[in-house]
CSV table of C-alpha atoms in Angstrom, one decimal:
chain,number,residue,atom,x,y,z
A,1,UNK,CA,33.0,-34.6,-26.7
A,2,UNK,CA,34.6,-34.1,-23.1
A,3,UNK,CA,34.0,-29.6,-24.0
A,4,UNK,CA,30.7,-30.7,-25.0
A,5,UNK,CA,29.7,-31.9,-21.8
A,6,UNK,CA,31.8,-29.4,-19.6
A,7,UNK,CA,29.1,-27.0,-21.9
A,8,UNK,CA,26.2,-28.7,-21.1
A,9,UNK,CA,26.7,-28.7,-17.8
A,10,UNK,CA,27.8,-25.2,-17.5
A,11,UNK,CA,24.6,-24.2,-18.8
A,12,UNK,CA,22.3,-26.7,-16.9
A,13,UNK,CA,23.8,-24.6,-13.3
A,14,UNK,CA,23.7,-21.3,-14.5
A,15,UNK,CA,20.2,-22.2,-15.9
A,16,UNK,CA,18.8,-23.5,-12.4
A,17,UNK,CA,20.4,-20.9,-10.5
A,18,UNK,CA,18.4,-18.5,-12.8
A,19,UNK,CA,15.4,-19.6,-11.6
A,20,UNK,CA,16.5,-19.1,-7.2
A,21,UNK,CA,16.4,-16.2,-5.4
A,22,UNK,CA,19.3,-14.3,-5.4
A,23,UNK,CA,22.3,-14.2,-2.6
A,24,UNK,CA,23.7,-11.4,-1.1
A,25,UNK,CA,27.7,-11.9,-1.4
A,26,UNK,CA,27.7,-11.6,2.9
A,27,UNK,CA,24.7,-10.9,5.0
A,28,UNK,CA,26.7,-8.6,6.8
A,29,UNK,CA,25.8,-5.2,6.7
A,30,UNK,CA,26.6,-1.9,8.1
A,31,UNK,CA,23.1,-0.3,7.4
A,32,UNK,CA,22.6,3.3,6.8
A,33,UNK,CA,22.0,6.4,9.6
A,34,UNK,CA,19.1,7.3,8.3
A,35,UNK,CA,16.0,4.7,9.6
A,36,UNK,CA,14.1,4.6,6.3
A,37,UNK,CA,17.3,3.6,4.2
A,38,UNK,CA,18.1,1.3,6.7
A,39,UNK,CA,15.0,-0.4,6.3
A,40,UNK,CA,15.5,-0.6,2.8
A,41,UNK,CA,18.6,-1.5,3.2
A,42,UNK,CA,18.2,-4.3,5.3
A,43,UNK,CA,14.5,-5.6,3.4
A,44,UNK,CA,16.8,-5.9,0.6
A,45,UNK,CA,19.4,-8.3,2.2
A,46,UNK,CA,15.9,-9.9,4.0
A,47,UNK,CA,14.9,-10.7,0.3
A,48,UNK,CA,18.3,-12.1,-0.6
A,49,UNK,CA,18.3,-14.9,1.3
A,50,UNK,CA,19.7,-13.7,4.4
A,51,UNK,CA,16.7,-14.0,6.4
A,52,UNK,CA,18.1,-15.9,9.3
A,53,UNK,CA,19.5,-12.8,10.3
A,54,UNK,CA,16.1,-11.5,11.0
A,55,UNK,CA,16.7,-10.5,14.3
A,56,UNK,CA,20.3,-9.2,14.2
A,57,UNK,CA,19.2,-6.8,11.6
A,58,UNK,CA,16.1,-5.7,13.8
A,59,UNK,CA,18.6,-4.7,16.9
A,60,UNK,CA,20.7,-2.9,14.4
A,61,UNK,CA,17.7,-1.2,13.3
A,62,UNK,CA,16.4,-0.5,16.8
A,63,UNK,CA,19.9,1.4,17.5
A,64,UNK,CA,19.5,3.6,14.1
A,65,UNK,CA,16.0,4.3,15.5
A,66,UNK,CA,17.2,5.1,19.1
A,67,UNK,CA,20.2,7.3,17.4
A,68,UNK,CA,17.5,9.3,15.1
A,69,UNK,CA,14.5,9.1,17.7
A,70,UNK,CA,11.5,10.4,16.2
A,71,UNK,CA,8.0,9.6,17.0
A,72,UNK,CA,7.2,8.3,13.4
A,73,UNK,CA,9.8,5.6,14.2
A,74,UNK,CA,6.8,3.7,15.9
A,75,UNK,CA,4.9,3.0,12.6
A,76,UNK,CA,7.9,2.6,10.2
A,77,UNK,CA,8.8,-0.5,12.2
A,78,UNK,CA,5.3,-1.3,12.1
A,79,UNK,CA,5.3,-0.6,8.5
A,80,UNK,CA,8.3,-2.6,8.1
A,81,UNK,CA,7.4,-5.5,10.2
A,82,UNK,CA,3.9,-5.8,8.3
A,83,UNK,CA,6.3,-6.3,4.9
A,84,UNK,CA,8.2,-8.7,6.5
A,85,UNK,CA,5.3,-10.8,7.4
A,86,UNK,CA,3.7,-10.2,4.2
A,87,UNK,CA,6.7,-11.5,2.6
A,88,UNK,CA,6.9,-14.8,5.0
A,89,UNK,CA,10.2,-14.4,6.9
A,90,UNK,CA,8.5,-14.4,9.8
A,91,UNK,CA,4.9,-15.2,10.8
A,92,UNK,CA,1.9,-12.6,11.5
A,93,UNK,CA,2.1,-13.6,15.5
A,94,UNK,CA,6.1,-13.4,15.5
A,95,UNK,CA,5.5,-9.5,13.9
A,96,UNK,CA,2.7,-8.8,16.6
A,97,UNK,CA,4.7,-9.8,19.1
A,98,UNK,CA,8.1,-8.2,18.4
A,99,UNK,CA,6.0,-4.8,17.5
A,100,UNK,CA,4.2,-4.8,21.1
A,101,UNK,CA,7.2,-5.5,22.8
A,102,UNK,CA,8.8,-2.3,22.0
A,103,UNK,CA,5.8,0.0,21.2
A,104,UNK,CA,3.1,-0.7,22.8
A,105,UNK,CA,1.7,-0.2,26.1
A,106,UNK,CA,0.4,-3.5,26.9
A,107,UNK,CA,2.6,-6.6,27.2
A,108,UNK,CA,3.2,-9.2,25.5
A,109,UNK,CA,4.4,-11.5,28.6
A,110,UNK,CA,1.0,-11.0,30.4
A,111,UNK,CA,-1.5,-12.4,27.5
A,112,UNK,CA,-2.8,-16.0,27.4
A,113,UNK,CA,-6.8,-17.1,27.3
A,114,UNK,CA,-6.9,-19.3,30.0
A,115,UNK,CA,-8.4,-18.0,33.9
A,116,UNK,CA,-5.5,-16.3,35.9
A,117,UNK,CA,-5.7,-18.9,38.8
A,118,UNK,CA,-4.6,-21.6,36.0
A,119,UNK,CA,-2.2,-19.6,33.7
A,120,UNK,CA,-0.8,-16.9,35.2
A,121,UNK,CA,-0.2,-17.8,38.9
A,122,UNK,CA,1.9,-21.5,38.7
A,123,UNK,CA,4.3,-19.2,37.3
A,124,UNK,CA,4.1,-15.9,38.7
A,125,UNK,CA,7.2,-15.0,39.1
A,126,UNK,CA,8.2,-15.5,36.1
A,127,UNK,CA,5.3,-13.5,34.4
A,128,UNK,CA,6.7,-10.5,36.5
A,129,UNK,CA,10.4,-11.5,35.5
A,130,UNK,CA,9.9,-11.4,31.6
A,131,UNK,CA,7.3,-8.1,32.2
A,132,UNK,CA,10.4,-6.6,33.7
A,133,UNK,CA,12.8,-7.5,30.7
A,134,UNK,CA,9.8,-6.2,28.4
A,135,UNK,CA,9.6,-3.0,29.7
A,136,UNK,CA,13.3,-2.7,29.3
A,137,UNK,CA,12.3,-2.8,25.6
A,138,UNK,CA,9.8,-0.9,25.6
A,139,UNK,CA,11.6,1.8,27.4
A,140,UNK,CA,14.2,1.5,24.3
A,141,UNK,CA,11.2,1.4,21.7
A,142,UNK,CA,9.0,3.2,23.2
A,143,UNK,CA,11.2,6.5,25.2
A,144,UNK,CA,14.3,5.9,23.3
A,145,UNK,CA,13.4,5.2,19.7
A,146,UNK,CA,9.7,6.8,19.4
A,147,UNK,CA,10.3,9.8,22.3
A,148,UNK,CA,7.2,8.5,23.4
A,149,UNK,CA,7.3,8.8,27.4
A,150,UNK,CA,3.4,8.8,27.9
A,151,UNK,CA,3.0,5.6,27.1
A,152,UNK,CA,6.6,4.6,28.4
A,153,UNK,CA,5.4,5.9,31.7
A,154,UNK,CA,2.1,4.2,31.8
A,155,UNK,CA,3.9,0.8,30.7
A,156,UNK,CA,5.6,1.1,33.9
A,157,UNK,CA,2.8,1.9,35.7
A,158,UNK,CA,0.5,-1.2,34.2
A,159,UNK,CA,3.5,-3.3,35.3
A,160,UNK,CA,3.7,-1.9,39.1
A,161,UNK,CA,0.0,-2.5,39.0
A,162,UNK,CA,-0.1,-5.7,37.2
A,163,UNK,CA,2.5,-7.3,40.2
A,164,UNK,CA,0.2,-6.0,43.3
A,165,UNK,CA,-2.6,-7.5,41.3
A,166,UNK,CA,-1.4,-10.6,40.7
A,167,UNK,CA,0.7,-11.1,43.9
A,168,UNK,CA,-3.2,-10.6,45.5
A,169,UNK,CA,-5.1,-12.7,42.9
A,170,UNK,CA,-2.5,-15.6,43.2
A,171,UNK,CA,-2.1,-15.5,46.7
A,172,UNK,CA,-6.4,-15.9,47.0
A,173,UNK,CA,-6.0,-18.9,44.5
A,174,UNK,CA,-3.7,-20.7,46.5
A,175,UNK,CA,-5.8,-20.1,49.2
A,176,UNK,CA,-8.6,-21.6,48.0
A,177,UNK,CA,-7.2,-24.5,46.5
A,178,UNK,CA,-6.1,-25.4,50.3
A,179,UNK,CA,-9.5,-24.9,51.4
B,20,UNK,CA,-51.8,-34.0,36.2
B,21,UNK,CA,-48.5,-34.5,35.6
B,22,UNK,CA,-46.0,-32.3,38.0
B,23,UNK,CA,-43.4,-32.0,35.1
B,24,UNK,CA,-43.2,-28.9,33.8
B,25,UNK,CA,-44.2,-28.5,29.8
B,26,UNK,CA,-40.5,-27.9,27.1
B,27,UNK,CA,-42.1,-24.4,26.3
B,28,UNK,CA,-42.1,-23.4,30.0
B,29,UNK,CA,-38.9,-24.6,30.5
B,30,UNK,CA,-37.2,-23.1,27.7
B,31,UNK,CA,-39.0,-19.8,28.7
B,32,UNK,CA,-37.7,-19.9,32.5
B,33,UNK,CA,-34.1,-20.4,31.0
B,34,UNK,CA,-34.7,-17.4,28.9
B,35,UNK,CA,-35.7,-15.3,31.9
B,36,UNK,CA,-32.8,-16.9,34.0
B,37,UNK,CA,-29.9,-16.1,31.0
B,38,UNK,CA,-31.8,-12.2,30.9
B,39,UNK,CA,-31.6,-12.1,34.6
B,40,UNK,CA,-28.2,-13.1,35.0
B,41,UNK,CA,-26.4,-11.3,32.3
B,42,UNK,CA,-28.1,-7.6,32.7
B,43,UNK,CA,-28.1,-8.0,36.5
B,44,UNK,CA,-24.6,-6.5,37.7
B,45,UNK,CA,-25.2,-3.3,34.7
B,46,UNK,CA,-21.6,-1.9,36.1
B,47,UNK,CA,-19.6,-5.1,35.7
B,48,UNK,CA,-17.0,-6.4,38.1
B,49,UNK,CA,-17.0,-3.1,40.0
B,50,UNK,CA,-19.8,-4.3,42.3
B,51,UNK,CA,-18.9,-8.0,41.9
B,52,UNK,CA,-15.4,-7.1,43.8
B,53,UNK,CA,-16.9,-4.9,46.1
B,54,UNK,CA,-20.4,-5.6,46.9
B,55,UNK,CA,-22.1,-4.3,50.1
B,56,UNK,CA,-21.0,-6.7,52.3
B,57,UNK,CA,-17.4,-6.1,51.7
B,58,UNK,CA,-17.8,-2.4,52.1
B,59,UNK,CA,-19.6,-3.0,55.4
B,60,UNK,CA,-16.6,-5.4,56.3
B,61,UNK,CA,-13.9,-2.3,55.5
B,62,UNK,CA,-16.0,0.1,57.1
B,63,UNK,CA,-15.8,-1.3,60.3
B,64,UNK,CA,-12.5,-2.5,60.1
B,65,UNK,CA,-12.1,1.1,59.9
B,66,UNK,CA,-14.2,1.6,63.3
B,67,UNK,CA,-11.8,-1.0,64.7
B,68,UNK,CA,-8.9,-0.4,63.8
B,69,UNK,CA,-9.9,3.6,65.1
B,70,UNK,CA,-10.6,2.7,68.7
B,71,UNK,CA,-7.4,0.2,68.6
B,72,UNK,CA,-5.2,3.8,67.6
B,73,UNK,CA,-6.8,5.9,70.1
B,74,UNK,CA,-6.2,3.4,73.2
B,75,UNK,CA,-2.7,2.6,72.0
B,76,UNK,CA,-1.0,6.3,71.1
B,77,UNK,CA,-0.8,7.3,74.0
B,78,UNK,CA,1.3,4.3,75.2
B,79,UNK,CA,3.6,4.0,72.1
B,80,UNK,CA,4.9,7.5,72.5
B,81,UNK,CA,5.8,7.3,75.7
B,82,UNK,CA,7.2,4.1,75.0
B,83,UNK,CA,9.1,6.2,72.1
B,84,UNK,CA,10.3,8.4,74.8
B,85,UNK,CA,11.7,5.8,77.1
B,86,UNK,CA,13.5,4.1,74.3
B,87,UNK,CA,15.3,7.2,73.8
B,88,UNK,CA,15.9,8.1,76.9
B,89,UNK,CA,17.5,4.7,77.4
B,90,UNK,CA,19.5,5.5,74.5
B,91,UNK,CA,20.6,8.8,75.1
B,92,UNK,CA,21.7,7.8,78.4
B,93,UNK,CA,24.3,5.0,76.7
B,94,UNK,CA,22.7,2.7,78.9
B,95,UNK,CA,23.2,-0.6,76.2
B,96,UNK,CA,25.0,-2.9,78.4
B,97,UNK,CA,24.7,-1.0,81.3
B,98,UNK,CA,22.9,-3.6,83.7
B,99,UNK,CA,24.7,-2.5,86.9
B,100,UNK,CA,23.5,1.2,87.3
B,101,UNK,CA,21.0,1.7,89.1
B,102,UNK,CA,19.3,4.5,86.8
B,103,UNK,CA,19.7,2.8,84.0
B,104,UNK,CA,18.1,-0.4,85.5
B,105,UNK,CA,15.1,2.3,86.5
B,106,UNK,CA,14.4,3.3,82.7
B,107,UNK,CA,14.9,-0.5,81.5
B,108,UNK,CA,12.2,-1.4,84.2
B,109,UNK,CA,9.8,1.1,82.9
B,110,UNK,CA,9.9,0.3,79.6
B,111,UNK,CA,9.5,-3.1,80.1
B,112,UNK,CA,6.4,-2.4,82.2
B,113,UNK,CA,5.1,-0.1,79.3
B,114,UNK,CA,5.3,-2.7,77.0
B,115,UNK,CA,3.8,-4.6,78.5
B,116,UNK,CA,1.0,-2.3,78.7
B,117,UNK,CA,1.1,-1.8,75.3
B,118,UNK,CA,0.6,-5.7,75.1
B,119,UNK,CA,-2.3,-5.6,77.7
B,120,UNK,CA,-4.2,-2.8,75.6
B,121,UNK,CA,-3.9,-4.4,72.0
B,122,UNK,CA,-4.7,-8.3,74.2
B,123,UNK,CA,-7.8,-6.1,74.7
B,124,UNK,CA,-8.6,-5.2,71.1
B,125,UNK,CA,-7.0,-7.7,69.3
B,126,UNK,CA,-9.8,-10.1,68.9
B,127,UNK,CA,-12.1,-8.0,67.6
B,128,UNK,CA,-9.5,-6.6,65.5
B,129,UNK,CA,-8.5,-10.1,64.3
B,130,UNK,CA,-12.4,-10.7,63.4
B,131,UNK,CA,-12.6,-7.5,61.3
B,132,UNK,CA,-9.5,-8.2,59.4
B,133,UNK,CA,-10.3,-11.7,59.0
B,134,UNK,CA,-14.0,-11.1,57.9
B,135,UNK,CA,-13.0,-8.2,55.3
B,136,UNK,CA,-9.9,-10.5,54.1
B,137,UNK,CA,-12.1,-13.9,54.0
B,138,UNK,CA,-14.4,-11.8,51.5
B,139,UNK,CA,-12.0,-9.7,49.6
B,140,UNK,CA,-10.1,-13.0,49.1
B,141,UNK,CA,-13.1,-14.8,47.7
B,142,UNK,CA,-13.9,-12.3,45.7
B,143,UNK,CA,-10.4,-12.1,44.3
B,144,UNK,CA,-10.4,-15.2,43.1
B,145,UNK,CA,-13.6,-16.0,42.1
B,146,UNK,CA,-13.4,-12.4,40.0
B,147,UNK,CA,-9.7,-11.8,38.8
B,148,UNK,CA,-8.6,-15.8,39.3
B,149,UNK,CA,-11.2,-17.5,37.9
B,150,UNK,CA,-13.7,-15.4,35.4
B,151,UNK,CA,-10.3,-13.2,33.8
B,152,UNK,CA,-7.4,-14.5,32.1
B,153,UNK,CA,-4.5,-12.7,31.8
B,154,UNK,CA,-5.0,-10.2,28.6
B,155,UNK,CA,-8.3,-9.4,30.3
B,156,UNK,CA,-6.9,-8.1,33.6
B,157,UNK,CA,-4.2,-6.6,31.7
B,158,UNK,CA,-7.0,-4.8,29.1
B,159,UNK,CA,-8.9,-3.7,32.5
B,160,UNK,CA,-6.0,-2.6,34.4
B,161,UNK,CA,-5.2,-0.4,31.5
B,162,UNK,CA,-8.7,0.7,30.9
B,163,UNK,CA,-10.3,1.0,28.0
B,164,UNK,CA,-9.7,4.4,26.4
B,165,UNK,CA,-6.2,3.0,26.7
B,166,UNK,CA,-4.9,6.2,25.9
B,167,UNK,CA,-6.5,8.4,28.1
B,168,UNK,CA,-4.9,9.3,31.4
B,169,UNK,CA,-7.3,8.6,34.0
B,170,UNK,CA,-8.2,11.0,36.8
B,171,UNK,CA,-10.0,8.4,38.8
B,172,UNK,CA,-7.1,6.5,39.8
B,173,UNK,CA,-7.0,6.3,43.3
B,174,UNK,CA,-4.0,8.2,45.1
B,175,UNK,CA,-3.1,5.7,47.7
B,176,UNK,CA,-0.8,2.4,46.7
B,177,UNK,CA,0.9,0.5,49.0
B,178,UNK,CA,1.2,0.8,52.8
B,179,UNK,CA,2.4,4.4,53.0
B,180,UNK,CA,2.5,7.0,55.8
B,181,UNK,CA,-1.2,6.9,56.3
B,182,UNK,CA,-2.8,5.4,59.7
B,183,UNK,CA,-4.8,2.2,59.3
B,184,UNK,CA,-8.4,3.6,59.9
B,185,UNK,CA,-7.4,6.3,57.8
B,186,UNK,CA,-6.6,4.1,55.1
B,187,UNK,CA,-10.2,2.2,55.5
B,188,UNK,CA,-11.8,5.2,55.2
B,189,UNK,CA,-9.8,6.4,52.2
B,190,UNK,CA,-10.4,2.9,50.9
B,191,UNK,CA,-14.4,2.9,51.8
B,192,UNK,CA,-15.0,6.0,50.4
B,193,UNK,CA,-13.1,5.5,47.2
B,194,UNK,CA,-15.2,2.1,46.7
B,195,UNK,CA,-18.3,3.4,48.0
B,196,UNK,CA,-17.6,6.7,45.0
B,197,UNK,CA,-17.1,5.0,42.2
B,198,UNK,CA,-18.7,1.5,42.6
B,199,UNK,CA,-20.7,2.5,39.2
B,200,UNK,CA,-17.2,4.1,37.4
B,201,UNK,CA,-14.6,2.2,36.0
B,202,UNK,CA,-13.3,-1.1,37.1
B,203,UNK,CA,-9.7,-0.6,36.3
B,204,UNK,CA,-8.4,1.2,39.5
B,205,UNK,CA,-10.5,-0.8,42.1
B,206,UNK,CA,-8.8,-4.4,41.1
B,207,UNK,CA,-5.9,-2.6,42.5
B,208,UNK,CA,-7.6,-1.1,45.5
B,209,UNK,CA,-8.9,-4.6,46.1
B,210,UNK,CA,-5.9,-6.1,46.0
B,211,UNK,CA,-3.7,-3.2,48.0
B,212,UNK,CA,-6.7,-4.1,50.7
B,213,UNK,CA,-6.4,-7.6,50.4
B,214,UNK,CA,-2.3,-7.4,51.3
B,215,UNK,CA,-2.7,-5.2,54.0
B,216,UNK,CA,-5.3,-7.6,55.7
B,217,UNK,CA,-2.7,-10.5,55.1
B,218,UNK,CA,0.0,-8.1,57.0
B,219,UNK,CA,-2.1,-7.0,59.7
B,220,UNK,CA,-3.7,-10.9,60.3
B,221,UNK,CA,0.4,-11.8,60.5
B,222,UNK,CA,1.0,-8.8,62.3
B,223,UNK,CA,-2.1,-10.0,65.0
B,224,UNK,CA,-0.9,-13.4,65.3
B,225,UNK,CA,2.8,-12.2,66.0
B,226,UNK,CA,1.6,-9.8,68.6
B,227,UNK,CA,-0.6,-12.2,70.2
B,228,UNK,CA,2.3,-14.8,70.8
B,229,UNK,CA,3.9,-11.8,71.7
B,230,UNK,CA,1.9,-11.3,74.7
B,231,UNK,CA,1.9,-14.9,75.3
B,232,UNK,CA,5.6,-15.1,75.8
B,233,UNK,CA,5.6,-11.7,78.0
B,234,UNK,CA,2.7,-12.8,80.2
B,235,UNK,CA,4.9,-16.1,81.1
B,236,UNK,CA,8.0,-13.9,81.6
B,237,UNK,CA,5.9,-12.1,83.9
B,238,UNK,CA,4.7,-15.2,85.2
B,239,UNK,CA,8.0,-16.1,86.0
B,240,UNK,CA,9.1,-12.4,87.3
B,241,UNK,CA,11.1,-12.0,85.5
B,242,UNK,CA,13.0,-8.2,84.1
B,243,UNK,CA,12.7,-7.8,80.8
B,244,UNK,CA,16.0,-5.9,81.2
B,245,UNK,CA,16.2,-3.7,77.8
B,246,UNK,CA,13.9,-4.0,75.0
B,247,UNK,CA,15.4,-6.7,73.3
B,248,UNK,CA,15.4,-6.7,69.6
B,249,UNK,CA,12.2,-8.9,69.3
B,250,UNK,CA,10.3,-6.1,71.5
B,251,UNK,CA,11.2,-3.8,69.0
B,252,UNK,CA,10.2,-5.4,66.4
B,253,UNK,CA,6.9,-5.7,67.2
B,254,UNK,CA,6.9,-2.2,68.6
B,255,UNK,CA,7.6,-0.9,65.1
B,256,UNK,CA,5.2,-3.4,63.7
B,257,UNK,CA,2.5,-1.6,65.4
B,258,UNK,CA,3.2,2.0,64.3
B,259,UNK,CA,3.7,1.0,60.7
B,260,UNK,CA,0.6,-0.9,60.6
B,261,UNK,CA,-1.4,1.2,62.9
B,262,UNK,CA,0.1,4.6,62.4
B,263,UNK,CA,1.4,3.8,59.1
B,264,UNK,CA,5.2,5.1,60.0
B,265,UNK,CA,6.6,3.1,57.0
B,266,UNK,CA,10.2,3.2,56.6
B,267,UNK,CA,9.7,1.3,53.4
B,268,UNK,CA,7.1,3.1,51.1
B,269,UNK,CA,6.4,1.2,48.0
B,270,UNK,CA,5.3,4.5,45.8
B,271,UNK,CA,3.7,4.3,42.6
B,272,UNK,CA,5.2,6.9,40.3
B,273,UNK,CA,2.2,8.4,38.4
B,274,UNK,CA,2.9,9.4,34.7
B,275,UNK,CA,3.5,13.2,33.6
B,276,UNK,CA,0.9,15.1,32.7
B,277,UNK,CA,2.4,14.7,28.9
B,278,UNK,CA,0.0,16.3,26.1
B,279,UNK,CA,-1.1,12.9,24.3
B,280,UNK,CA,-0.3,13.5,20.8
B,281,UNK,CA,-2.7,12.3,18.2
B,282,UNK,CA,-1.1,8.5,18.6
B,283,UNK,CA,-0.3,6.2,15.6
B,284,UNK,CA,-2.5,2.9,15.6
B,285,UNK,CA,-0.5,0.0,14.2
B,286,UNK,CA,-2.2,-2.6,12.7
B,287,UNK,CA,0.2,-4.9,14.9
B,288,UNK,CA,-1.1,-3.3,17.7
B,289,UNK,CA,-2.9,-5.8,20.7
């Protein structure tokens, strides 16, 4: 009777654990040199429930990409990040965001739909700060990873413009809010 | 009769008032950041700013020249000879005439400066503050063949090595050529102009207590002894505004000429 049960029971777990997705032993990985496998590689461990180290896998990635820079780097990330989102690990906006922070021109720090006077100037400063740090990504991303100095080049330049700009635009707010 | 206008007539006037308004600025906020009267406000700033260069190079050189002599001939601390006390007297008189010349100018200086940066200012706000949010001024800074180089950006940033009315003009014309271009480059000229009014109105008011302090010194004859570190500071206030002899320049580094490769458009892409 007491076998019968151990049995039963036995059966019951490995039954329900049938059913889950499966674990990877350690989400620790050293992923491959070659960006594509590394992907795959780390999609894999993604899909194995190892998803909460999204973003540890995406530096490592980033460093494969910067040690193998090629300019098709730009749209296997993309690629990569798309499947990612498709697959729900992280959100559409999280994979827009992380893509344009490395590869694109345009950043993501200076976005937001309400008036400049309202949004952008209370915290000016830090708009500029974060731009900064994003165009230290972008120079990874962008020079580094994709060898993509163009666009590196006119990040850096939409940023210098960006801070005369706004130093301008927020100075004539204040101004007229003391008027 | 009854002096209340009919629903159709009303609705047809608001019709007519939405056409109006929305075709009548065809090239956008190029014209609304720079309409005439702005332009006419650099343009004589420019004029201004001209005949306030022409009256005062003369004096600043040679006030150059007496500062160096004063240097040259180690007279720092050197109160007691005579010679040097010669040279200290002389430059304090030509800084003072340096004062007296720009007291002359400086008001209609100050209401140039103040006119073109009341407007530019309004217009700042009212265009890039209020009527943009942030991923629009981005997207227009940027342009929007966002991966075309531009030739039309304008070459001047910042207060570099150029003399003020120099600078007007270079700004007036640049306006005045491509009000019906693009807008992306002239939110920054508007703004570069709109700093360099703040500087010069702070650089005014300094200048004018300035000559308030040295006309009670002289008031109280008093030697002015050396130039003291505040004299030089407002000498070298003057030539870098004026004269534009910078020794900060805040350069823009413009991009290589880099052959832009057929790009790759993510799908991620903002």
């Amino acid at each position: 009777m007491k076998s019968l049960i151990i049995a039963l029971g036995t059966l019951i777990v490995l039954g329900g654990c049938a059913n889950q997705t499966p674990v990877a032993t350690s989400c620790n990985i050293d992923v491959s040199n070659k960006l594509v496998s590394a992907i795959h590689e780390v999609e894999e461990r993604l899909a194995s429930g190892c998803a909460y180290h999204f973003d540890a896998y995406f530096q490592q990635l980033m460093k494969v990409a910067e040690e193998n820079a090629a300019p098709e780097n730009k749209q296997l990330f993309s690629e990569h990040l798309v499947r990612v989102s498709d697959a729900g690990l992280i959100n559409k906006r999280q994979a827009k965001a992380l893509y344009n922070r490395y590869f694109n021109v345009k950043f993501v720090s200076f976005t937001g739909d309400y008036n400049t006077c309202s949004q952008a100037c209370p915290v000016h400063s830090e708009v500029v700060s974060n731009m900064r740090h994003e165009l230290k990504d972008k120079e990874r991303g962008l020079m580094h990873a994709s060898l993509d100095q163009g666009s590196y080049y006119r990040a850096d330049h939409l940023l210098k413009e960006a801070q005369l700009v706004l130093e301008a635009t927020c100075r004539a707010c204040a101004n007229g809010d003391q008027n | 009769m009854s002096l209340l206008p009919n629903p159709q007539s009303v609705i047809a006037c608001a019709i007519l008032l939405f056409a109006s308004t929305a075709f009548a600025s065809p090239s956008g906020p190029v014209v609304r950041l720079f309409p005439t009267t702005v332009l006419e406000d650099i343009r004589e700033t420019s004029q201004v700013a001209e005949e306030m260069e022409n009256n005062l190079q003369e004096i600043i050189h040679r006030l150059d020249m007496q500062r160096e002599m004063h240097q040259e001939s180690l007279c720092q601390g050197a109160d007691s000879d005579q010679g040097c006390a010669r040279i200290a007297k002389q430059l304090g008189d030509t800084y003072l005439e340096m004062l007296n010349a720009m007291s002359e100018r400086l008001p209609e200086m100050e209401r140039a400066v103040t006119n073109t940066r009341q407007s530019l200012e309004k217009r700042l706000r009212s265009e890039l503050g209020h009527r943009t949010t942030p991923t629009t001024l981005q997207n227009s800074l940027l342009g929007e063949a966002a991966s075309t180089v531009s030739t039309t950006k304008p070459e001047l940033r910042g207060r570099s090595g150029v003399r003020l009315s120099n600078r007007f003009k270079q700004y007036y014309n640049l306006v005045a050529a491509h009000r019906e271009g693009p807008a992306k480059s002239l939110a920054v000229v508007a703004a570069d102009i709109y700093l360099d009014m703040e500087e010069a109105a702070q650089l005014i008011a300094a200048t004018q207590e300035e000559i308030g302090r040295a006309t009670l010194m002289g008031q109280l004859n008093q030697s002015f002894g050396a130039i003291t570190p505040e004299m030089a500071n407002v000498v070298e206030g003057v030539k870098e505004i004026l004269f534009g002899e910078s020794s900060e320049i805040i350069a823009i580094p413009s991009s290589p000429t880099l052959a832009s490769q057929t790009e790759y458009v993510s799908p991620l892409d903002m």
